[in-house]
GROMACS .gro file of C-alpha atoms in nm:
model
  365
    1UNK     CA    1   2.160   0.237  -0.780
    2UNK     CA    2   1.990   0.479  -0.560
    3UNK     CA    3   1.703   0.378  -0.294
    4UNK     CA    4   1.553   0.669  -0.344
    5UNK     CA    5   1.324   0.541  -0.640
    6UNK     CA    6   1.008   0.563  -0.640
    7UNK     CA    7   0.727   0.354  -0.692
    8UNK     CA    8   0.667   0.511  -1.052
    9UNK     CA    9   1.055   0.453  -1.184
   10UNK     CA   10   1.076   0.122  -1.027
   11UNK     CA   11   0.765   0.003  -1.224
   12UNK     CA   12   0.865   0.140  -1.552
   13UNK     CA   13   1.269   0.033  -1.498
   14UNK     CA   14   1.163  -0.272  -1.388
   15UNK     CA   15   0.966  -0.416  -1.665
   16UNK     CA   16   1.171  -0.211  -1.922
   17UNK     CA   17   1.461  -0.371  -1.809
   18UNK     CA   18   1.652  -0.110  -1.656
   19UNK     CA   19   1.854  -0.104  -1.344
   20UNK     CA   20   1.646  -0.128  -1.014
   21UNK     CA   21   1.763  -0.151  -0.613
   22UNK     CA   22   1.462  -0.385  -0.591
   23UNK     CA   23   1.113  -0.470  -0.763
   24UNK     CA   24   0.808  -0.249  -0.663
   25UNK     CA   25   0.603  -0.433  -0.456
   26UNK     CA   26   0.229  -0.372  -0.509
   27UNK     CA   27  -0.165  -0.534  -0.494
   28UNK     CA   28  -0.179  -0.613  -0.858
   29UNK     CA   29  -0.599  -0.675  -0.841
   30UNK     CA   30  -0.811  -0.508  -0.634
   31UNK     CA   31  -0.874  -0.130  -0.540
   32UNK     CA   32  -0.745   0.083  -0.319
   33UNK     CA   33  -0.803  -0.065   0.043
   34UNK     CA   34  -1.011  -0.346  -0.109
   35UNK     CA   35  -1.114  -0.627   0.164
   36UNK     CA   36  -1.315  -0.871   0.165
   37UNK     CA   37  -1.663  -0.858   0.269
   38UNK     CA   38  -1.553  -1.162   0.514
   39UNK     CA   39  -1.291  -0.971   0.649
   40UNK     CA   40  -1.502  -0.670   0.765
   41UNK     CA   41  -1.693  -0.848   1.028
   42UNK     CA   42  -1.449  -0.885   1.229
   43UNK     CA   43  -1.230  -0.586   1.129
   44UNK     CA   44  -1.498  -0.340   1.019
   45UNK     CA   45  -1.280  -0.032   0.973
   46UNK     CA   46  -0.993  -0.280   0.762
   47UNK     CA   47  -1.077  -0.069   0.433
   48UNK     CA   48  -0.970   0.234   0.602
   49UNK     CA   49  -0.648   0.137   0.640
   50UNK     CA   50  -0.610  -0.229   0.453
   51UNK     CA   51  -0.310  -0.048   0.230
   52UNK     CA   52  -0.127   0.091   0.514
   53UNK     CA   53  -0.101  -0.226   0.741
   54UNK     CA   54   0.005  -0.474   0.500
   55UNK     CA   55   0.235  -0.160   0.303
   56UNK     CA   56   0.108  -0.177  -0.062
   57UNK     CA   57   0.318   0.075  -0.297
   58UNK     CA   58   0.160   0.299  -0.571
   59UNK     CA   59  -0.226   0.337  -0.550
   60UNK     CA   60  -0.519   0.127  -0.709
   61UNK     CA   61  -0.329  -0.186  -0.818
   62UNK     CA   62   0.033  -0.054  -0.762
   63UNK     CA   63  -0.101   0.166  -1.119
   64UNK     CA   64  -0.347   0.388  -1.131
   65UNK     CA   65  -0.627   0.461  -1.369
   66UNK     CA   66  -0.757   0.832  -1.462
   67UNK     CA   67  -1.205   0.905  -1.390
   68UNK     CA   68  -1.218   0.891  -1.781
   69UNK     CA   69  -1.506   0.680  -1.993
   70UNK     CA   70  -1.311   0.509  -2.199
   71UNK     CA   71  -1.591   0.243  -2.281
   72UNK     CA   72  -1.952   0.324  -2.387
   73UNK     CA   73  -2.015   0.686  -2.327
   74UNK     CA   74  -2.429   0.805  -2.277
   75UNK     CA   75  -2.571   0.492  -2.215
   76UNK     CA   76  -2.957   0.539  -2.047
   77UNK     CA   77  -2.986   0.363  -1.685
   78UNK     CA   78  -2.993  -0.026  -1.650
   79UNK     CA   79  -3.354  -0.146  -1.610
   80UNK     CA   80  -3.412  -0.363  -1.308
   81UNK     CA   81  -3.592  -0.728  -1.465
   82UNK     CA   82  -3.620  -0.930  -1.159
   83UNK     CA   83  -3.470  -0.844  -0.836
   84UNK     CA   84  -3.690  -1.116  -0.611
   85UNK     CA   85  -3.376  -1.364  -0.573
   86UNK     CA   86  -3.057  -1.313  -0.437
   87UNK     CA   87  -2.926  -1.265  -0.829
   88UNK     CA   88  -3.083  -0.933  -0.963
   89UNK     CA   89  -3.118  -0.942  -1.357
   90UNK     CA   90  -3.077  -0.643  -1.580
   91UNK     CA   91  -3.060  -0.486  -1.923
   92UNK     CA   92  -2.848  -0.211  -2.020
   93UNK     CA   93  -2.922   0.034  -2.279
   94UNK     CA   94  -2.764  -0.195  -2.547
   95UNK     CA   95  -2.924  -0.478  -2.469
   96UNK     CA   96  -2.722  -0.677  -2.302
   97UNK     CA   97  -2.895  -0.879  -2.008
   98UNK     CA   98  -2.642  -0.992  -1.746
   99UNK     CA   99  -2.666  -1.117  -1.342
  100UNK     CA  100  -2.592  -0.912  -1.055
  101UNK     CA  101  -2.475  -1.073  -0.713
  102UNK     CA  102  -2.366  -0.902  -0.385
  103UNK     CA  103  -2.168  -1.184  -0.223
  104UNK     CA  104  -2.063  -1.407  -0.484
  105UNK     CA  105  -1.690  -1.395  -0.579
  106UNK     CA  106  -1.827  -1.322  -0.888
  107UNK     CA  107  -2.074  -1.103  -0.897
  108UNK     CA  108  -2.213  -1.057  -1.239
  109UNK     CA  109  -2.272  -1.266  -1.591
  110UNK     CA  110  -2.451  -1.257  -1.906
  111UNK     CA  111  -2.758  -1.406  -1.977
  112UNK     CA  112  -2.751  -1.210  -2.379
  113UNK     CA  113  -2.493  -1.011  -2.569
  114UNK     CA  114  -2.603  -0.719  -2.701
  115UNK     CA  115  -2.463  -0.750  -3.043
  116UNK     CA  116  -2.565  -0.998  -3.257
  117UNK     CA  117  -2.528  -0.846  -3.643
  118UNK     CA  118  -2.469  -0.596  -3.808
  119UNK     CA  119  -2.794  -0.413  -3.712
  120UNK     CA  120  -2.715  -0.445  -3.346
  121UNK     CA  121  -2.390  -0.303  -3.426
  122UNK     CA  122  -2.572   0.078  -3.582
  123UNK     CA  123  -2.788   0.057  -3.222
  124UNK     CA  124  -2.423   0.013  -3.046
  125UNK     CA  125  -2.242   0.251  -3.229
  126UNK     CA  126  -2.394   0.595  -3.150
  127UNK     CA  127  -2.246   0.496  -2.795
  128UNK     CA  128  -1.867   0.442  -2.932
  129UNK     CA  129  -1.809   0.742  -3.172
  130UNK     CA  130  -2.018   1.017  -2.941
  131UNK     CA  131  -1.856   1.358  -2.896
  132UNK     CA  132  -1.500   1.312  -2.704
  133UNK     CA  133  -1.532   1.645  -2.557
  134UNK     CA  134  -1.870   1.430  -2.342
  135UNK     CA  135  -1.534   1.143  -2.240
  136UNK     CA  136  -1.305   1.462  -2.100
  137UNK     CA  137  -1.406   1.532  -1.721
  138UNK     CA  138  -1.475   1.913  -1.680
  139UNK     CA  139  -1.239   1.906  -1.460
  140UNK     CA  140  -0.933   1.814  -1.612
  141UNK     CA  141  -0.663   2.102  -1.565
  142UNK     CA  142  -0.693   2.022  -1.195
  143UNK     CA  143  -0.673   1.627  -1.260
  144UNK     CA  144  -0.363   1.731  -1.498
  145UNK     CA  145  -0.164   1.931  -1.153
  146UNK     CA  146  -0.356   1.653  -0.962
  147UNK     CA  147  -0.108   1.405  -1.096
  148UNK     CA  148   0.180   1.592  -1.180
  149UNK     CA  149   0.408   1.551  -0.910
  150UNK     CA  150   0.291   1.167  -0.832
  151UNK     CA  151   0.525   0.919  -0.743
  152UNK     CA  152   0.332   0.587  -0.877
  153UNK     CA  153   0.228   0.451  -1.228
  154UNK     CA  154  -0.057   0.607  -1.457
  155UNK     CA  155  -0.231   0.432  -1.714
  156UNK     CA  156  -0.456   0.509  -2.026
  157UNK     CA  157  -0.661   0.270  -2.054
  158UNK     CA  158  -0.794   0.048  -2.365
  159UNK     CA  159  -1.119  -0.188  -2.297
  160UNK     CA  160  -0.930  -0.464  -2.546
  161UNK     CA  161  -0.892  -0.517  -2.854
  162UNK     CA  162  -1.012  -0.765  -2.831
  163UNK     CA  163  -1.176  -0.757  -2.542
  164UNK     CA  164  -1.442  -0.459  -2.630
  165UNK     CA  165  -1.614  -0.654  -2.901
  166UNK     CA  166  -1.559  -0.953  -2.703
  167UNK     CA  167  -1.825  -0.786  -2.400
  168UNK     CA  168  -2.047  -0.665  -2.693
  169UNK     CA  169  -2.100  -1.003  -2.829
  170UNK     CA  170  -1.919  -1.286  -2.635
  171UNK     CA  171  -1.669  -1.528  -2.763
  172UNK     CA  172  -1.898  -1.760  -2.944
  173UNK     CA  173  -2.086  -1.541  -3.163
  174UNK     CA  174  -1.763  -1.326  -3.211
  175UNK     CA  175  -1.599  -1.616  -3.348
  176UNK     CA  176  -1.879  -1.675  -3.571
  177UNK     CA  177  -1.838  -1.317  -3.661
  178UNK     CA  178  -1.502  -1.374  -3.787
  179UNK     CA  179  -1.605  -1.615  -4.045
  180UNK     CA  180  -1.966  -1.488  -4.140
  181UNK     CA  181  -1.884  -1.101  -4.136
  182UNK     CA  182  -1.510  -1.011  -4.097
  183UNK     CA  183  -1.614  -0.646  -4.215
  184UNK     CA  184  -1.815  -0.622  -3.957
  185UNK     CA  185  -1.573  -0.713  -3.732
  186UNK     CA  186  -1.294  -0.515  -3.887
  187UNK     CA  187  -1.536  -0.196  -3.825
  188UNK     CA  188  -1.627  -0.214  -3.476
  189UNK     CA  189  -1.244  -0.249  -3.398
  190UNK     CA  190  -1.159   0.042  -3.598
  191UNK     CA  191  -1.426   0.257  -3.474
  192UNK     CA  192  -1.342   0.180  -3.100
  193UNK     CA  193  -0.953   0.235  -3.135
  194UNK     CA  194  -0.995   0.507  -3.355
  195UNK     CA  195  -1.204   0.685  -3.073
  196UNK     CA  196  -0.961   0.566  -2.803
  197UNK     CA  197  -0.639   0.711  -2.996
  198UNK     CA  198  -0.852   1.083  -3.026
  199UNK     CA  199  -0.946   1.083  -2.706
  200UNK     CA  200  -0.573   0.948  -2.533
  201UNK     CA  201  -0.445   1.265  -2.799
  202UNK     CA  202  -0.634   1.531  -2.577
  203UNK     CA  203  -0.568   1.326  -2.268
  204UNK     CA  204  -0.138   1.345  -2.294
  205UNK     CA  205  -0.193   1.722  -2.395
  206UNK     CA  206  -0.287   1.673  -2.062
  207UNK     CA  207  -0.121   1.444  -1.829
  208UNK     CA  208   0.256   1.237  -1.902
  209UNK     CA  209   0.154   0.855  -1.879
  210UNK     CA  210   0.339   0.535  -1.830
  211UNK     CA  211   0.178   0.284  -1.956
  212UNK     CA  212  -0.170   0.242  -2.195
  213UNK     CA  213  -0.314  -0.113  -2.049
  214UNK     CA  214  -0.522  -0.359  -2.293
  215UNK     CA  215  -0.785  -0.581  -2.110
  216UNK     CA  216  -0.801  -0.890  -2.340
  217UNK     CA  217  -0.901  -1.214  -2.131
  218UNK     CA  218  -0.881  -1.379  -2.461
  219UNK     CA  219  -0.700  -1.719  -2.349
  220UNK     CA  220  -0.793  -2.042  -2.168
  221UNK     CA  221  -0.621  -2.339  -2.044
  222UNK     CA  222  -0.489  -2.423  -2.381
  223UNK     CA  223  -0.380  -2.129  -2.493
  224UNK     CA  224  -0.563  -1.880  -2.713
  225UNK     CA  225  -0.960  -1.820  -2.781
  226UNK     CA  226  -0.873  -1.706  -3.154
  227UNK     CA  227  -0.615  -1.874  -3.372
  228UNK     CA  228  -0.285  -1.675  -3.492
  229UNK     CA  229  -0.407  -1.599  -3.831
  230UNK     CA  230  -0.751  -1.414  -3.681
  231UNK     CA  231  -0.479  -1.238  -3.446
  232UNK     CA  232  -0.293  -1.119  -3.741
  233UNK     CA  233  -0.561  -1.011  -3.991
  234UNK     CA  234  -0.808  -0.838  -3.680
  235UNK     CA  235  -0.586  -0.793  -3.391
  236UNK     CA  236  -0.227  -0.712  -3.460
  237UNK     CA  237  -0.274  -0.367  -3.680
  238UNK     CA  238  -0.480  -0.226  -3.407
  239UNK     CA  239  -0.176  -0.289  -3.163
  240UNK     CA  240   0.063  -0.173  -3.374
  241UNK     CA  241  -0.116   0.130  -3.393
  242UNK     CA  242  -0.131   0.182  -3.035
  243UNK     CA  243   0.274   0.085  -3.034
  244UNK     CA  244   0.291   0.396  -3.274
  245UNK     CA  245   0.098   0.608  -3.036
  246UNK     CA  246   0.302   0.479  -2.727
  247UNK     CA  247   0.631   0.568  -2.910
  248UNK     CA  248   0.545   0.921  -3.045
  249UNK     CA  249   0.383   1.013  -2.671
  250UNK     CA  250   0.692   0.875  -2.493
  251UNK     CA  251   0.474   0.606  -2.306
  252UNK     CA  252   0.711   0.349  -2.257
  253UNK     CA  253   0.505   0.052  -2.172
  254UNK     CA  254   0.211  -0.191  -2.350
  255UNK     CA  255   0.042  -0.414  -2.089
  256UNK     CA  256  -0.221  -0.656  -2.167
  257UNK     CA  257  -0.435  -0.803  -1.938
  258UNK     CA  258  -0.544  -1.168  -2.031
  259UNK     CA  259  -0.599  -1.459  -1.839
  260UNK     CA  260  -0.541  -1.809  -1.894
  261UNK     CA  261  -0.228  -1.988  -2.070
  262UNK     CA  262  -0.077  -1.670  -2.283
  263UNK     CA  263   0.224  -1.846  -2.350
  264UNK     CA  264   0.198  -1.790  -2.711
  265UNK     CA  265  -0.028  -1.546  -2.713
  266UNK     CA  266   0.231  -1.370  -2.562
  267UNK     CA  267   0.469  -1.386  -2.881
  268UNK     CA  268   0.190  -1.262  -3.119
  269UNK     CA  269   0.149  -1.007  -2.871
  270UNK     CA  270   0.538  -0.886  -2.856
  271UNK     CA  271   0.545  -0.895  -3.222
  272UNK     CA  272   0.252  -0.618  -3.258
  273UNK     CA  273   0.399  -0.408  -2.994
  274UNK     CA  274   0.343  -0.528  -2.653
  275UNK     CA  275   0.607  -0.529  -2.396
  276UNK     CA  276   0.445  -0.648  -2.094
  277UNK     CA  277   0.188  -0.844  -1.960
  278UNK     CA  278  -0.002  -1.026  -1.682
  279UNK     CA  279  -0.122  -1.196  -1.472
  280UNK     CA  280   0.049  -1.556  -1.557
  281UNK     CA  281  -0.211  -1.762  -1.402
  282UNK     CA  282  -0.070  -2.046  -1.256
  283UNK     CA  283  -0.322  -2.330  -1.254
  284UNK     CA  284  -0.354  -2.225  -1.630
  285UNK     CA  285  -0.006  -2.315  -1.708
  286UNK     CA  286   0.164  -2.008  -1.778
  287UNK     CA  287   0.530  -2.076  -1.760
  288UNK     CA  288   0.748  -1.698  -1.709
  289UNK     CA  289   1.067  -1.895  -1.718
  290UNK     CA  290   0.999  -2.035  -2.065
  291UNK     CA  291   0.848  -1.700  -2.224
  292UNK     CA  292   1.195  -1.546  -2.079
  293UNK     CA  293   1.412  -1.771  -2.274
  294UNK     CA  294   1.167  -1.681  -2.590
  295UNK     CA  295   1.118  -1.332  -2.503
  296UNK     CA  296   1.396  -1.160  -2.323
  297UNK     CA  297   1.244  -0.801  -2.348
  298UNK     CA  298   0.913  -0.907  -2.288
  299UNK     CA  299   0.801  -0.761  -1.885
  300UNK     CA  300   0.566  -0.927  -1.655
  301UNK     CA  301   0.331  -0.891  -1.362
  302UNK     CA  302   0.236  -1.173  -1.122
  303UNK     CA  303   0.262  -1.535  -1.138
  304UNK     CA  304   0.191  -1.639  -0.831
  305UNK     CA  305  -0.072  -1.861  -0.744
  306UNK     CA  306  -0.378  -1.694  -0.518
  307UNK     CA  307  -0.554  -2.043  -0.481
  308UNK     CA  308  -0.204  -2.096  -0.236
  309UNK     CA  309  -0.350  -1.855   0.007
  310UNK     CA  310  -0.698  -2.073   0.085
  311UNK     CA  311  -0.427  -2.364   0.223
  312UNK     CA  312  -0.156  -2.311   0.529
  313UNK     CA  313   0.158  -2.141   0.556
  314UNK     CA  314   0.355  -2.485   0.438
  315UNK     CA  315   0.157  -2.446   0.103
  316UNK     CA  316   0.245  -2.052   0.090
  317UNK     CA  317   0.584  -2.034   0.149
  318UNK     CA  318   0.653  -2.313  -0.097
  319UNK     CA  319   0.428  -2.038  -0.371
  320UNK     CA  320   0.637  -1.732  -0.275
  321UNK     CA  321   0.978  -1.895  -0.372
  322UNK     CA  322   0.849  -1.846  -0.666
  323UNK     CA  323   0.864  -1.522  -0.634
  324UNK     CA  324   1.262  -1.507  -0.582
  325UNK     CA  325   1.280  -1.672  -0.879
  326UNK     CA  326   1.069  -1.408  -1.122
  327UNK     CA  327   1.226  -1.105  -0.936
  328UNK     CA  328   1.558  -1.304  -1.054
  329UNK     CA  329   1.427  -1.347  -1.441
  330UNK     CA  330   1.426  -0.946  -1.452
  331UNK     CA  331   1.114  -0.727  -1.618
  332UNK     CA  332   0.875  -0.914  -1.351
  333UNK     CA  333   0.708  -0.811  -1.070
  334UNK     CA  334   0.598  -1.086  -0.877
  335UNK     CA  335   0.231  -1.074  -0.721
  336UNK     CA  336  -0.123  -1.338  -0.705
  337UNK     CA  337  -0.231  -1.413  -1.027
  338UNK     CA  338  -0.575  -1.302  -0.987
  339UNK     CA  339  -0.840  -1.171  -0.733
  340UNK     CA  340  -0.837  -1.316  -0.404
  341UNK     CA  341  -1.152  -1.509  -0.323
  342UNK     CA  342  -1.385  -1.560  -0.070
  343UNK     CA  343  -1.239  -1.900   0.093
  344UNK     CA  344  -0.917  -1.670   0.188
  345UNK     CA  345  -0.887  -1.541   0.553
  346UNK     CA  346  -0.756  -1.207   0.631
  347UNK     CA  347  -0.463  -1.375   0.825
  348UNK     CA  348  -0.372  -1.621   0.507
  349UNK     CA  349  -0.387  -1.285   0.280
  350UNK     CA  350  -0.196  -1.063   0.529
  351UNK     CA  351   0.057  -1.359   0.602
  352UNK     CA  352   0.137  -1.428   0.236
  353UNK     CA  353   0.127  -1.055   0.116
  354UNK     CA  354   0.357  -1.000   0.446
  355UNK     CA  355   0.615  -1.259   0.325
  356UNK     CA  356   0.604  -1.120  -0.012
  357UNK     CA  357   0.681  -0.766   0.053
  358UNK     CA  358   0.974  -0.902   0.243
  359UNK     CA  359   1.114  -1.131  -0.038
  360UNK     CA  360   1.042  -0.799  -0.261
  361UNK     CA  361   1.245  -0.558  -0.058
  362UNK     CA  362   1.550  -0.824  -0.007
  363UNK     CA  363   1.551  -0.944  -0.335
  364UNK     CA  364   1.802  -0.780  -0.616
  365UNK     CA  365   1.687  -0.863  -0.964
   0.00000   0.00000   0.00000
């Protein structure tokens, strides 16, 4: 095996299953140069170079995303409803009214979904199925040599299949929906792939992709929001779908993004078409080594606990053996399982991400 690889092939051999010199070893969340607001006081330039010093492959996560509005496209401006506290509330052009915080590790929640019924939904929907020609940026033959010769990951993106009528209406009333208006249901999930598979068609006349990435978040602690049977009948045709479109646009890879326990999730999932996914929180019980033994062909992305990097080195290196061990199962790439927060100091982050890269580069899988 060569060492020559890049960052691109090692990603897409890696969690295909083909034969790697090593794992890619990459941010997994968080932007390009992201720090922490912490951080910056006492290293204000760190998000110049925060990629460089601690040696991050790929760009973005480790994958990159394309400047394309692949969610609701023409929205009017957010309206400002009280910005005299520290937490700013607005409402978007929908409807929804959510929480905005600077220096919170989270900085934003809802207060009211947008979509309620089915009259909600005719407001949404002008926003969904608008001209796809208003999604394509007007400068996309120089994006398309932009990213021809790249030597990391690019992803089409879906907002979920979940997951985009999840942020219209919010898990509770959305599982109402399922019992008290499954058309309705059945419609908005249409209309949004529908739109997504026309406008990925103009994209790949485009640009050659590697992956198209799902953001679900549809899991827990104890496994999945919806049950197996509401996976089938809403979920699973949708994905199979986008499996088709994967297939016939040579795109090897399916990722979804959910957190929580997606052990079996996961095996709904790899029956309607998805081959990899992540993050494998930790604390939420996400076991790789199991789903391995259940799903051989099934690839993987992090599984390593961040909440390991708020304690001392004892507590870290004990978390990064881990990461011998997934780089061992094969189709994982070993990273923190989620956004690192605001009780993390720039020397845990850089001493943990430090140790990591080595295990990466010395480990065969």
């Amino acid at each position: 095996m060569t060492s020559q690889l890049t960052s691109r092939e090692r990603f897409v051999r890696t969690l295909t299953g083909q034969d790697v010199d090593r794992v890619p070893f990459m941010r997994i969340f968080g932007s390009d140069n992201y720090a922490l607001s912490s951080w910056l006081k006492y290293r204000p330039n760190l998000s110049l170079y925060m990629d460089k010093l601690i040696g991050f492959e790929g760009t973005y996560r480790g994958w990159a995303t394309i400047p394309v509005n692949y969610g609701l496209c023409g929205l009017p401006p957010d309206i400002c409803l009280d910005d005299t506290t520290p937490i700013h509330i607005y409402k978007n052009g929908i409807g929804e009214i959510r929480t905005w915080s600077k220096d919170r590790d989270y900085h934003s929640g809802v207060l009211e979904y947008a979509l309620k019924d089915a009259n909600d939904w005719d407001r949404i929907r002008p926003y969904v199925v608008c001209d796809i020609e208003k999604r394509i940026p007007s400068d996309i033959d120089e994006l398309s040599e932009f990213y021809r010769h790249r030597d990391y990951p690019l992803q089409l993106t879906c907002g979920g299949v979940y997951g985009f009528i999840r942020k219209l209406a919010g898990d509770e009333n959305l599982g109402y929906l399922f019992f008290d208006d499954p058309n309705l249901v059945k419609e908005i999930i249409t209309e949004y792939i529908d739109m997504l598979l026309n406008l990925w068609e103009r994209l790949c006349e485009k640009i050659e992709f590697d992956l198209i990435e799902s953001w679900e978040d549809m899991a827990y602690k104890c496994g999945s929001i919806i049950s197996p049977e509401h996976f089938n009948m809403f979920l699973a045709p949708h994905y199979r779908k986008i499996r088709k479109f994967a297939d016939a646009h040579h795109i090897p890879i399916l990722l979804v993004d959910s957190d929580g326990n997606t052990d079996s999730l996961a095996e709904w999932m790899y029956e309607a078409g998805v081959n990899a996914m992540y993050p494998f929180e930790s604390l939420a019980g996400c076991n790789p080594k199991n789903l391995r033994a259940k799903l051989p062909n099934m690839g993987g992305i992090g599984g390593l606990n961040k909440d390991s990097m708020a304690h001392g080195k004892k507590e870290m290196d004990e978390e990064l053996e881990k990461a011998i061990e997934l780089i061992k199962l094969k189709r994982f790439i070993p990273g923190p399982d989620h956004m690192v927060l605001s009780n993390v100091s720039f020397e845990n982050y850089r001493y943990f991400m430090t140790r990591l890269k080595d295990i990466v580069m010395n480990t065969k899988p």
